[in-house]
Short mmCIF file of C-alpha atoms and ligand atoms in Angstrom, two decimals:
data_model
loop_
_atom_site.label_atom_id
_atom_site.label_comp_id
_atom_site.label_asym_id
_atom_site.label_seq_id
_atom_site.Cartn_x
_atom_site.Cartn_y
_atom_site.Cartn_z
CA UNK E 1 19.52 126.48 -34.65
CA UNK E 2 20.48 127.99 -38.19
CA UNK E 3 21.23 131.49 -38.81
CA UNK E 4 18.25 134.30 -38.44
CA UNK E 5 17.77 136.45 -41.51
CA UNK E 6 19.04 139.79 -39.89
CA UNK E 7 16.31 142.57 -41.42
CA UNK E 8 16.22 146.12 -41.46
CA UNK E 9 13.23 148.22 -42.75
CA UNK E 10 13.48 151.27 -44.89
CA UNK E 11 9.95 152.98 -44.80
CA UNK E 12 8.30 152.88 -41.23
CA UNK E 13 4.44 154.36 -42.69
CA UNK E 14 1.16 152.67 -42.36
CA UNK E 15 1.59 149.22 -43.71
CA UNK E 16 5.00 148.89 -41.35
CA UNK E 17 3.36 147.76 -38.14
CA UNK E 18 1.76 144.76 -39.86
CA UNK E 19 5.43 143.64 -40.95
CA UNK E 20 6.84 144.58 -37.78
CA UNK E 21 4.30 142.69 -35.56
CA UNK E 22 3.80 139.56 -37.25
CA UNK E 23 7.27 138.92 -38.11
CA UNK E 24 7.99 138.22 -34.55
CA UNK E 25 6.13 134.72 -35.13
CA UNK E 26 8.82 133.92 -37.51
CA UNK E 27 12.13 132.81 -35.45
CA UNK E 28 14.14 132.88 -38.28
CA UNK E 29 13.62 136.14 -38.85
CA UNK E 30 14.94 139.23 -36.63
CA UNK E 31 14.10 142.96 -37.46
CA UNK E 32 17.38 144.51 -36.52
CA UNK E 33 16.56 148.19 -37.71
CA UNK E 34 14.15 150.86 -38.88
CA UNK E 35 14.99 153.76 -40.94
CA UNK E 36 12.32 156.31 -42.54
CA UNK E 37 12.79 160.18 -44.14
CA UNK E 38 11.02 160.73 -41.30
CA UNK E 39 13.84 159.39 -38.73
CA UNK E 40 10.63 160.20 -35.95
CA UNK E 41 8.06 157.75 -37.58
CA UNK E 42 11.69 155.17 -37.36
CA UNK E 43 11.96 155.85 -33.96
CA UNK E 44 8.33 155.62 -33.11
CA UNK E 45 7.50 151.71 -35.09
CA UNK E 46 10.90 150.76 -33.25
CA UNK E 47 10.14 152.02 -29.98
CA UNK E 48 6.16 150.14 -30.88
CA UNK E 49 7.56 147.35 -31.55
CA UNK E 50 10.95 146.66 -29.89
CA UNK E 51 13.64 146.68 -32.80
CA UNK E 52 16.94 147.82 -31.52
CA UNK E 53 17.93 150.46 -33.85
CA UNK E 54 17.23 152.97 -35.44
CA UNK E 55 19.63 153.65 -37.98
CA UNK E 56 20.05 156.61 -40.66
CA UNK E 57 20.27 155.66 -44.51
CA UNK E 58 23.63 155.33 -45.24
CA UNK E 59 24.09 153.51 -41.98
CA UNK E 60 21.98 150.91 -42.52
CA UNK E 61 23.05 150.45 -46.20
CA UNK E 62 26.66 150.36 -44.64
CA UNK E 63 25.83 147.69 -41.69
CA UNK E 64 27.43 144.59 -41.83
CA UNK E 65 24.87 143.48 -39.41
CA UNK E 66 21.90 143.57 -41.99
CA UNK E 67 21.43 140.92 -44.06
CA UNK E 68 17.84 141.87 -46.01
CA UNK E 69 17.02 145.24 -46.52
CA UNK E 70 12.29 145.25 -46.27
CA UNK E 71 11.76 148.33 -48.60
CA UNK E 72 8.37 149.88 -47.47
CA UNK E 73 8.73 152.94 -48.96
CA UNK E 74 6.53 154.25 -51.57
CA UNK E 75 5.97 152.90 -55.22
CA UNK E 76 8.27 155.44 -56.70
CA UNK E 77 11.33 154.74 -54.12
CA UNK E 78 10.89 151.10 -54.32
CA UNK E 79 13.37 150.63 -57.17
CA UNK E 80 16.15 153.49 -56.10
CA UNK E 81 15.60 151.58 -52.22
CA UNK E 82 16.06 148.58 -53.57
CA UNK E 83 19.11 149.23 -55.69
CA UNK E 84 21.32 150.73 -52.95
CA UNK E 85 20.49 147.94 -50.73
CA UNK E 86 22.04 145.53 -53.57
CA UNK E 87 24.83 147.56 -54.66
CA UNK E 88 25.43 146.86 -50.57
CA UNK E 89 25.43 142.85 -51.50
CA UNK E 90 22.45 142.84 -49.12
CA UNK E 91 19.07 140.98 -50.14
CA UNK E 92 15.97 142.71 -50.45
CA UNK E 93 12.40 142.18 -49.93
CA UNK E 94 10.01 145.52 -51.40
CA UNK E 95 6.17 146.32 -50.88
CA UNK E 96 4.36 146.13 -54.34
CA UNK E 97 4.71 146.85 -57.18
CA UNK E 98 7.95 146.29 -57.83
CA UNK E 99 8.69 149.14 -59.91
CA UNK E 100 6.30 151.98 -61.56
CA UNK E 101 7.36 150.27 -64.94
CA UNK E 102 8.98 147.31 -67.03
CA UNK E 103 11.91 148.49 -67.28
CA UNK E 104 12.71 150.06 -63.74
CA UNK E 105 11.91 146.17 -62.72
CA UNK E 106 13.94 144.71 -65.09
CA UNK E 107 17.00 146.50 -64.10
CA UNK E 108 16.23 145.18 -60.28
CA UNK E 109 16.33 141.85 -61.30
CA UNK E 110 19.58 142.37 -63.34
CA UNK E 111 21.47 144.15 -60.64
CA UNK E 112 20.25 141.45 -58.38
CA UNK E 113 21.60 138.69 -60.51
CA UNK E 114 25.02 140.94 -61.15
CA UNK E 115 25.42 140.77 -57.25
CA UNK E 116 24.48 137.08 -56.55
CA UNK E 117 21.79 138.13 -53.93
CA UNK E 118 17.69 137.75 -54.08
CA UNK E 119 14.73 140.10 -54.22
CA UNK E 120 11.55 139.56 -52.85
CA UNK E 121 8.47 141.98 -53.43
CA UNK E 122 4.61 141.29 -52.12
CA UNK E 123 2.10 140.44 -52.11
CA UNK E 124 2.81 137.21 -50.32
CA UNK E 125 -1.63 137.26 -49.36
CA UNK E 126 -1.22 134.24 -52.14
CA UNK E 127 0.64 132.33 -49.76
CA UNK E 128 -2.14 132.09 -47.05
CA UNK E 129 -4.67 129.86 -46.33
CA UNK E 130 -7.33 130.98 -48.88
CA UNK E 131 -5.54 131.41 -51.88
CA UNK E 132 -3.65 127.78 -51.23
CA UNK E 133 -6.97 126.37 -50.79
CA UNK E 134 -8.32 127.83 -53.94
CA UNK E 135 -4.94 126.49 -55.87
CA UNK E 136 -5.43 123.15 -54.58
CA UNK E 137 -9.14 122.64 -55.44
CA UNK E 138 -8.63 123.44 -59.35
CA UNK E 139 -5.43 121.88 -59.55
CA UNK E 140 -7.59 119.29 -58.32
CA UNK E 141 -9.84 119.51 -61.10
CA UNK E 142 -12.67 120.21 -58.49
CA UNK E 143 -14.53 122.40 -60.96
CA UNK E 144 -13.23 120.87 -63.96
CA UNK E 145 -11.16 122.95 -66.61
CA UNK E 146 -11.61 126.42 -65.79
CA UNK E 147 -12.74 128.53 -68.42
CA UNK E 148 -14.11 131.98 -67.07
CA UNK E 149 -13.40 134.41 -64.16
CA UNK E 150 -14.34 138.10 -63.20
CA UNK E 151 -11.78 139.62 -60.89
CA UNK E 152 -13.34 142.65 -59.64
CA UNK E 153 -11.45 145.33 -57.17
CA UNK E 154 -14.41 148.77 -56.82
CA UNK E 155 -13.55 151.53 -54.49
CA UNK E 156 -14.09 154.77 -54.16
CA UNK E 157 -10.29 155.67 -54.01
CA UNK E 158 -8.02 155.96 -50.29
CA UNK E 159 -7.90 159.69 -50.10
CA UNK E 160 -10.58 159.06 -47.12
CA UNK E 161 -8.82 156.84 -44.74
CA UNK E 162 -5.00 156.66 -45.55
CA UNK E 163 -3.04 159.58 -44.23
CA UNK E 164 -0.92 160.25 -47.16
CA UNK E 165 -2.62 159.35 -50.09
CA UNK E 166 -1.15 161.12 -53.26
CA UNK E 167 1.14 158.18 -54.09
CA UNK E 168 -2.16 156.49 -55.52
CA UNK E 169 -2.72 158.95 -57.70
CA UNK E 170 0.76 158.98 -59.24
CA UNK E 171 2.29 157.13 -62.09
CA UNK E 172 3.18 153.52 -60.03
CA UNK E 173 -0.13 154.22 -58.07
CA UNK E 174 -3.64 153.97 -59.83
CA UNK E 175 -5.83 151.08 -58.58
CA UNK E 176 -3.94 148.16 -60.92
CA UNK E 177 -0.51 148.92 -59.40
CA UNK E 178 -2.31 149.43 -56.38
CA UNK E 179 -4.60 146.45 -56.22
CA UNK E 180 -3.73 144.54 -59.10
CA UNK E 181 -0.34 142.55 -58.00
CA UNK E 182 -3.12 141.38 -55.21
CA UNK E 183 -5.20 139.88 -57.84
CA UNK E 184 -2.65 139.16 -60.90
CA UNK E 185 -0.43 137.40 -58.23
CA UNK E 186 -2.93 134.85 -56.71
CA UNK E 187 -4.54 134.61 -60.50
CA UNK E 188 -1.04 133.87 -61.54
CA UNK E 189 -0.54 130.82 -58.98
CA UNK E 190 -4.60 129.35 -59.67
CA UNK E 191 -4.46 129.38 -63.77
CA UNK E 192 -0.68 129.83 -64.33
CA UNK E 193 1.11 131.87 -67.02
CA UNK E 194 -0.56 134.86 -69.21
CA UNK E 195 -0.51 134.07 -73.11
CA UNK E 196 -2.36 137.62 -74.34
CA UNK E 197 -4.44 140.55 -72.57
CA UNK E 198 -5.89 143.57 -73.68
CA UNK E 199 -6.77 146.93 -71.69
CA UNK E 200 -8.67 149.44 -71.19
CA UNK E 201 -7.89 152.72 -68.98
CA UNK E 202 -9.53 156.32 -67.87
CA UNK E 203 -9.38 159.12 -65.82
CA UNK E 204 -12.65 158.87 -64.52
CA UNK E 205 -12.35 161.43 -61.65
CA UNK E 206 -9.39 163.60 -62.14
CA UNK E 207 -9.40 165.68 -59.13
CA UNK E 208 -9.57 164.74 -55.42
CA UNK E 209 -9.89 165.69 -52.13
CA UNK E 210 -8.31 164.10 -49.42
CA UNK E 211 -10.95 163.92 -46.47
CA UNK E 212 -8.23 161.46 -43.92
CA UNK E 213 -7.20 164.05 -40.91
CA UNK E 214 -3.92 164.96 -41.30
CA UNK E 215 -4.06 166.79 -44.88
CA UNK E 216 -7.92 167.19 -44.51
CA UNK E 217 -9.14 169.07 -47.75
CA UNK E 218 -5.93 168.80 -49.58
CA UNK E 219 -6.58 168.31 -53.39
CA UNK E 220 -4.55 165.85 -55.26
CA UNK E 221 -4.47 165.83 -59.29
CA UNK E 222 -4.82 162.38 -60.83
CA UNK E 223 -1.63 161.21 -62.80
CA UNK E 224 -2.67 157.92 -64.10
CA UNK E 225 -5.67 156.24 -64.26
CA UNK E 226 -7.79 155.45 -61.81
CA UNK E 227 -10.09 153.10 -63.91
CA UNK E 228 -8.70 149.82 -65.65
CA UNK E 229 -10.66 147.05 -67.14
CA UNK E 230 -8.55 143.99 -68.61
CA UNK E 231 -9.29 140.93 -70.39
CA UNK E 232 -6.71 138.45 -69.71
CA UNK E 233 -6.31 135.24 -71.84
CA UNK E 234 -4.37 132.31 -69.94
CA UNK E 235 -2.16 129.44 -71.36
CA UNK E 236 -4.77 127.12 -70.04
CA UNK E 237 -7.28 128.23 -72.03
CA UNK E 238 -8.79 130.62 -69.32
CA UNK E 239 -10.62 133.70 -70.24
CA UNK E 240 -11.91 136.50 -67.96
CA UNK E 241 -11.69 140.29 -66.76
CA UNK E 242 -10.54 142.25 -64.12
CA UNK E 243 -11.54 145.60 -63.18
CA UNK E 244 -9.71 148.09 -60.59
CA UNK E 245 -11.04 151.24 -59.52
CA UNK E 246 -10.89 154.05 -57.92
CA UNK E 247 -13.50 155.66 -59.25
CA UNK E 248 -16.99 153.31 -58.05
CA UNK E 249 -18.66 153.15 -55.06
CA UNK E 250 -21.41 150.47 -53.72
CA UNK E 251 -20.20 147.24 -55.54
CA UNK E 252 -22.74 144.38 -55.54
CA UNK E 253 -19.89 141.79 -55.74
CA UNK E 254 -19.34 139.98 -52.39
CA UNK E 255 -15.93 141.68 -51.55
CA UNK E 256 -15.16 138.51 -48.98
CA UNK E 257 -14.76 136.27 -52.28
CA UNK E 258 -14.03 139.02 -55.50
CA UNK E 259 -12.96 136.82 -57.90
CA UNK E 260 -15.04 133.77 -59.45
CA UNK E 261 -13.70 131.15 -61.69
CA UNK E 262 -16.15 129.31 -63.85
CA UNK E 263 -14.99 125.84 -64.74
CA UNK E 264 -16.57 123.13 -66.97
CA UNK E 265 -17.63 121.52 -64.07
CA UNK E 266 -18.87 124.01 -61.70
CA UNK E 267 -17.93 127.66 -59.70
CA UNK E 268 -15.62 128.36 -57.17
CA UNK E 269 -15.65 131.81 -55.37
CA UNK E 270 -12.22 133.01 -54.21
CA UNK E 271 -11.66 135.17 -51.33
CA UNK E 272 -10.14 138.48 -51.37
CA UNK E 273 -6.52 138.36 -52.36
CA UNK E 274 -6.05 141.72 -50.43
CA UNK E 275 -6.07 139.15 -47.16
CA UNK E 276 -4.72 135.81 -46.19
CA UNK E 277 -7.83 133.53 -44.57
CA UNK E 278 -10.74 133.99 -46.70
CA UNK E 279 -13.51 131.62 -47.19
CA UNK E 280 -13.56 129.13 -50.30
CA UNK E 281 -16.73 128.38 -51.99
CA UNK E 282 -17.51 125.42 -54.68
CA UNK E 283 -20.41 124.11 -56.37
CA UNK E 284 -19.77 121.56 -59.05
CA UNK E 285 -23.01 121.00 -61.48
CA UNK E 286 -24.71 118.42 -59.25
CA UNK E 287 -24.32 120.05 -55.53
CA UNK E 288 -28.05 121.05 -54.34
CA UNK E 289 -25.95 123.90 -52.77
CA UNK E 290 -22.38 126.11 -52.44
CA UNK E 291 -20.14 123.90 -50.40
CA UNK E 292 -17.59 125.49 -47.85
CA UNK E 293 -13.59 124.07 -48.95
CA UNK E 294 -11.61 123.13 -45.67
CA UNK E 295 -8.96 125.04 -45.48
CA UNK E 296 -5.86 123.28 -46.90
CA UNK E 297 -3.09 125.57 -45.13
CA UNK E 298 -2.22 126.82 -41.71
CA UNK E 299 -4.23 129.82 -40.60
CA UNK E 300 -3.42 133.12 -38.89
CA UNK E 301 -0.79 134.58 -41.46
CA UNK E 302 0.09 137.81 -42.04
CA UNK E 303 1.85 140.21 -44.26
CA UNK E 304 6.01 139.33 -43.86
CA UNK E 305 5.51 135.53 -44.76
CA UNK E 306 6.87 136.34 -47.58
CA UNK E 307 10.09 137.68 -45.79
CA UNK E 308 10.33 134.49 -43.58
CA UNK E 309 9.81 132.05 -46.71
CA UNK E 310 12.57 134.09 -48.48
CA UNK E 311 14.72 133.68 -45.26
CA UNK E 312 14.09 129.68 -45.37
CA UNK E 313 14.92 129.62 -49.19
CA UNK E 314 18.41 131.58 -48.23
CA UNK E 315 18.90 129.21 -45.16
CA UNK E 316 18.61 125.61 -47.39
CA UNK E 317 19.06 127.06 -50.89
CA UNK E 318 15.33 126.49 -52.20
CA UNK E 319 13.46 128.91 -54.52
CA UNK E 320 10.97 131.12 -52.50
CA UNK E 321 7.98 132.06 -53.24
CA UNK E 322 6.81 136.01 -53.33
CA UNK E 323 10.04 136.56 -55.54
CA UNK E 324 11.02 139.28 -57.95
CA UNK E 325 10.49 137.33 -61.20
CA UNK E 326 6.45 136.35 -59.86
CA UNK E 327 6.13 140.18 -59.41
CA UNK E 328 8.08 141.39 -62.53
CA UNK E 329 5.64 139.22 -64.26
CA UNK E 330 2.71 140.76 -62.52
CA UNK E 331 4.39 144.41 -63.16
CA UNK E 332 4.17 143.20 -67.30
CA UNK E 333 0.44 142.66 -66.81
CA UNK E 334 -0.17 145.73 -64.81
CA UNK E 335 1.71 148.11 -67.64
CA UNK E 336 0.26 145.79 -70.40
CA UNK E 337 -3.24 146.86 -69.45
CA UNK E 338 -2.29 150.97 -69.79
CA UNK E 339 -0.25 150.16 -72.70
CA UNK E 340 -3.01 148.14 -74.45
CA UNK E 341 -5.31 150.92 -73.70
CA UNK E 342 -3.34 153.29 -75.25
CA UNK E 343 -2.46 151.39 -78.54
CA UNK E 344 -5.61 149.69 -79.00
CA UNK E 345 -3.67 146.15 -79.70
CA UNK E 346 -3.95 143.27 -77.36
CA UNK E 347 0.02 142.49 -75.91
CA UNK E 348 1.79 138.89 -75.40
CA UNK E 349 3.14 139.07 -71.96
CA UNK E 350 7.04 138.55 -72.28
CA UNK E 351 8.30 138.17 -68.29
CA UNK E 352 8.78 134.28 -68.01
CA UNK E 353 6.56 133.14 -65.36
CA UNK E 354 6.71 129.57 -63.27
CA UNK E 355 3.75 128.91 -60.26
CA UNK E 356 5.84 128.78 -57.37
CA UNK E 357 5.80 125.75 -55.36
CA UNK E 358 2.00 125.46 -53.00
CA UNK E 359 2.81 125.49 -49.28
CA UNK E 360 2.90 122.22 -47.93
CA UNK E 361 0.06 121.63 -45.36
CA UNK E 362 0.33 119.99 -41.98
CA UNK E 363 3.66 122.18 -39.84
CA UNK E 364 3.07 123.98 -37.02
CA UNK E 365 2.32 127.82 -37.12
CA UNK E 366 5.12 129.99 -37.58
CA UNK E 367 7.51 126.80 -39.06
CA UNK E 368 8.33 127.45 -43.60
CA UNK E 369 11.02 124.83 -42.91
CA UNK E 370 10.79 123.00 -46.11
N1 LIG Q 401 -1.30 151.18 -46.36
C1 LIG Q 401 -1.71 149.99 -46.71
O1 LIG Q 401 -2.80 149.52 -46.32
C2 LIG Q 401 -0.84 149.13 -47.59
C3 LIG Q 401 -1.18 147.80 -47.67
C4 LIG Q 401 -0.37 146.95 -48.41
C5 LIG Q 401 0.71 147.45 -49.08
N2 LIG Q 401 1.01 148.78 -49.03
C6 LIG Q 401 2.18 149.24 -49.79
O2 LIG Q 401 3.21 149.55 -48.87
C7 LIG Q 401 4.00 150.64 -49.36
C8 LIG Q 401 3.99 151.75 -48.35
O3 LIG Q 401 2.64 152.12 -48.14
P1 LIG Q 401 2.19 152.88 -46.82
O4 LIG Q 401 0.71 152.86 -46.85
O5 LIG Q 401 2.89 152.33 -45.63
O6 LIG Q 401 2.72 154.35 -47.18
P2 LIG Q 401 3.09 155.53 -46.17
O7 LIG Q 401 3.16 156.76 -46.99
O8 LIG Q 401 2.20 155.49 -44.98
O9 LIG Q 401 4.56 155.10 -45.70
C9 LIG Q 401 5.67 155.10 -46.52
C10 LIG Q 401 6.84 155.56 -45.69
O10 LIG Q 401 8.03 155.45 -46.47
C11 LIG Q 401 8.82 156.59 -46.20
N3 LIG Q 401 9.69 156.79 -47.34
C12 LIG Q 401 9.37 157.17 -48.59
N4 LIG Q 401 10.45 157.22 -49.37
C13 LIG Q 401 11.50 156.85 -48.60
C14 LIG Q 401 12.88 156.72 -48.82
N5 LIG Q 401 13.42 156.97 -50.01
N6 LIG Q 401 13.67 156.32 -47.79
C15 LIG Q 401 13.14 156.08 -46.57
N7 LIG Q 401 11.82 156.20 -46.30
C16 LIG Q 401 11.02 156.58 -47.30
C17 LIG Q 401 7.84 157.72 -45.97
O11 LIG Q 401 8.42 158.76 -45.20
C18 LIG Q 401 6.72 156.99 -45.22
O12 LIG Q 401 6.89 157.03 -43.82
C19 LIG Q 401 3.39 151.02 -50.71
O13 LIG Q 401 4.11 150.42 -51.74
C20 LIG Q 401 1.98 150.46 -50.64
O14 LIG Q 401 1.50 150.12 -51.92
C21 LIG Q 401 0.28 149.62 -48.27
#
C-alpha cells in the first residue's frame, strides 16, 4: 500500500461537507484536520464527519503530519491560505478561483515552484463523467470541427439560499469568478487553448438583500459586476459566448446541458459543468433525432477528485489534472473579460495552457491509479 496524502482543511463553510464526505471513497487520501476562523464550524464538520483534529492556524501550518493543506476559505483568503501553507513546504489544493486577480495567481504559482511543491485549485466537475464524455465525442470528431458554442450561466444571484453571501458580491466574487472557472475549465479541456476574447461587464443590480436565514434582510453593496458577457475565440478556430449573471431570472436554456457546441457536422449539448454526471446529447446532420452519448467515465464523483488525482500524481510523479496552471489560465480569461470591458480592446490570453490528460475509462470506483 503506498503512502496516503495526509490533508488538512482550512475553511470548514458550506461547500466543506461535500469535500469531507466524498473524500472518504478515495483511500489514498486521509483528512487529518480541520481548521476555520470559526474554530466551532472546525469542530462541528470534524465531529460530522470523523477527522481527528481540530487544529488552530499556526498549528496546522506547523504539523509535520500534514502533507496538503485543502484551502476552502473564501476567494479573497485563497491566495494569503495558500501561501502560508507553501512557505510550510506543504502542497496545496484551493476552492476556485485561484486568486481575485492575475497577478495574486501568478505569485502562487511562483512561490510554489520556489518551494518544489504543487498547487491544485477546482473545479475538478471537468473530471467527471459528463464533461469526459463530451471531450471524447469531439475529439472524436463526432460533430465534426466545432465552430460555435453559447455557454450560458443566468441566476438571480445567492443572497437567497447561501448563508453568507457577500463574498459574491466582492472583487474575486461576481458570477465569472464565481461560475466561470466551471465553464472556462471544462471549455478549456473540449476546444483547448484561448487565442483572443473580448468582454463586456455591468452592474446591473447594485444593491441587495440577503433573504437566506441567518443575516435575513441584510443589504450587501455590489463591488464588481454581476453581469459579464464574453466572446471567446479558440486556437481551433472556435467561436462563441458566454454569459454569467447574477442579475436574470427564468432562463429558457436547459440548465441540465448549458453549453452547446455547434460543429460542422452536427450539435452536441453539454451538461452543466457546475456538476459531475450530466447527460450528453448529439445529433450529427443525418440523425432523425438527439442521440443520448454513453457515458465514457466512471460515475458517482464528487467534488475532492481533484485532491485524490493530485495525491496519485504526488504518489508516481505524473502531472495531475485540476492544477494551478489550468486555473491560472482560467483566472486570465475571467480578468480578461472585466479588463476588455473596461478598455474596449479584445486581449490575447498570455497563461500557457496544455488539456490535461482525459481520465482513462474502465477502473473501479474510487481507483485514479494511473
Ligand atoms: N457554497 C457552494 O455551493 C460552493 C460550491 C463550490 C465552490 N465553492 C467555493 O468554495 C469556497 C468557500 O465557499 P463556501 O460556500 O463554503 O463559503 P462559506 O462562507 O460558507 O465558508 C468559508 C469558510 O472559510 C472560513 N474562512 C474564511 N477565511 C478564512 C481564513 N483566512 N482562515 C480560515 N478560515 C477562513 C470562514 O469562516 C467560513 O467558515 C469559495 O471559494 C466558493 O467559491 C462554494
Amino acid at each position: 500500500m503506498k503512502k496516503q496524502i495526509r490533508v488538512g482543511v482550512i475553511g470548514c463553510g458550506a461547500i466543506s461537507g461535500a469535500y469531507l464526505g466524498m473524500a472518504k471513497n478515495f483511500p489514498m487520501v486521509e483528512i487529518v484536520a480541520c481548521n476555520d476562523l470559526d474554530m466551532d464550524k472546525a469542530r462541528a464538520k470534524a465531529a460530522e464527519f470523523g477527522v481527528p483534529k481540530v487544529l488552530n492556524i499556526d498549528q496546522m501550518m506547523a504539523s509535520s503530519e500534514i502533507d496538503l493543506i485543502l484551502n476552502l476559505t473564501i476567494p479573497k483568503a485563497h491566495v494569503a491560505t495558500a501561501l502560508r501553507a507553501i512557505e510550510n513546504g506543504k502542497h496545496t489544493y484551493s476552492e476556485k478561483p485561484l486568486g481575485v486577480d492575475r497577478a495574486e495567481g501568478l505569485k502562487l504559482l511562483e512561490a510554489a515552484k520556489k518551494k518544489n511543491v504543487l498547487v491544485g485549485c477546482a473545479p475538478d466537475t471537468f473530471m467527471g463523467a459528463g464533461i469526459q464524455t463530451a471531450r471524447k465525442l469531439l475529439d472524436d470528431g463526432i460533430i465534426g470541427r466545432p465552430v460555435a458554442f453559447t455557454a450560458l450561466m443566468m441566476c438571480p444571484g445567492h443572497e437567497s439560499w447561501h448563508p453568507s453571501p457577500e463574498f459574491y458580491y466582492q472583487v474575486g466574487g461576481g458570477p465569472m469568478f464565481d461560475m466561470g472557472p466551471y465553464y472556462l475549465t471544462a471549455l478549456l479541456n473540449l476546444l483547448g487553448p484561448v487565442k483572443r476574447l473580448s468582454g463586456m461587464a455591468s452592474v446591473a443590480i447594485p444593491q441587495r438583500t440577503i433573504t437566506s436565514k441567518d443575516k435575513f434582510g441584510q443589504t450587501i453593496v455590489v463591488q464588481t459586476p454581476d453581469h459579464i458577457c464574453g466572446m471567446l475565440e479558440f486556437q481551433n478556430g472556435a467561436v462563441g459566448n458566454i454569459i454569467t449573471s447574477f442579475a436574470t431570472r427564468f432562463p429558457t436554456y436547459d440548465g441540465r446541458q448549458p453549453i452547446t457546441i455547434y460543429g460542422t457536422q452536427g450539435t452536441m449539448r453539454v451538461p452543466d459543468p457546475n456538476d459531475f454526471d450530466g447527460p450528453v446529447h448529439y445529433r450529427r446532420k443525418d440523425d432523425a433525432d438527439w442521440i443520448e452519448a454513453q457515458p465514457e467515465f466512471v460515475k458517482g464523483y464528487g467534488r475532492s477528485i481533484g485532491v485524490a488525482d493530485m495525491a496519485y500524481a504526488m504518489q508516481s510523479g505524473r502531472a495531475h489534472r485540476a492544477d494551478g496552471q489550468q486555473a491560472y489560465a482560467v483566472l486570465d480569461l475571467m480578468q480578461g473579460f472585466l479588463d476588455s470591458s473596461e478598455s474596449g480592446r479584445s486581449y490575447e490570453p498570455k497563461a500557457a495552457y496544455e488539456r490535461p490528460a482525459p481520465m482513462p475509462a474502465g477502473l473501479p470506483f474510487g481507483v485514479l491509479d494511473f
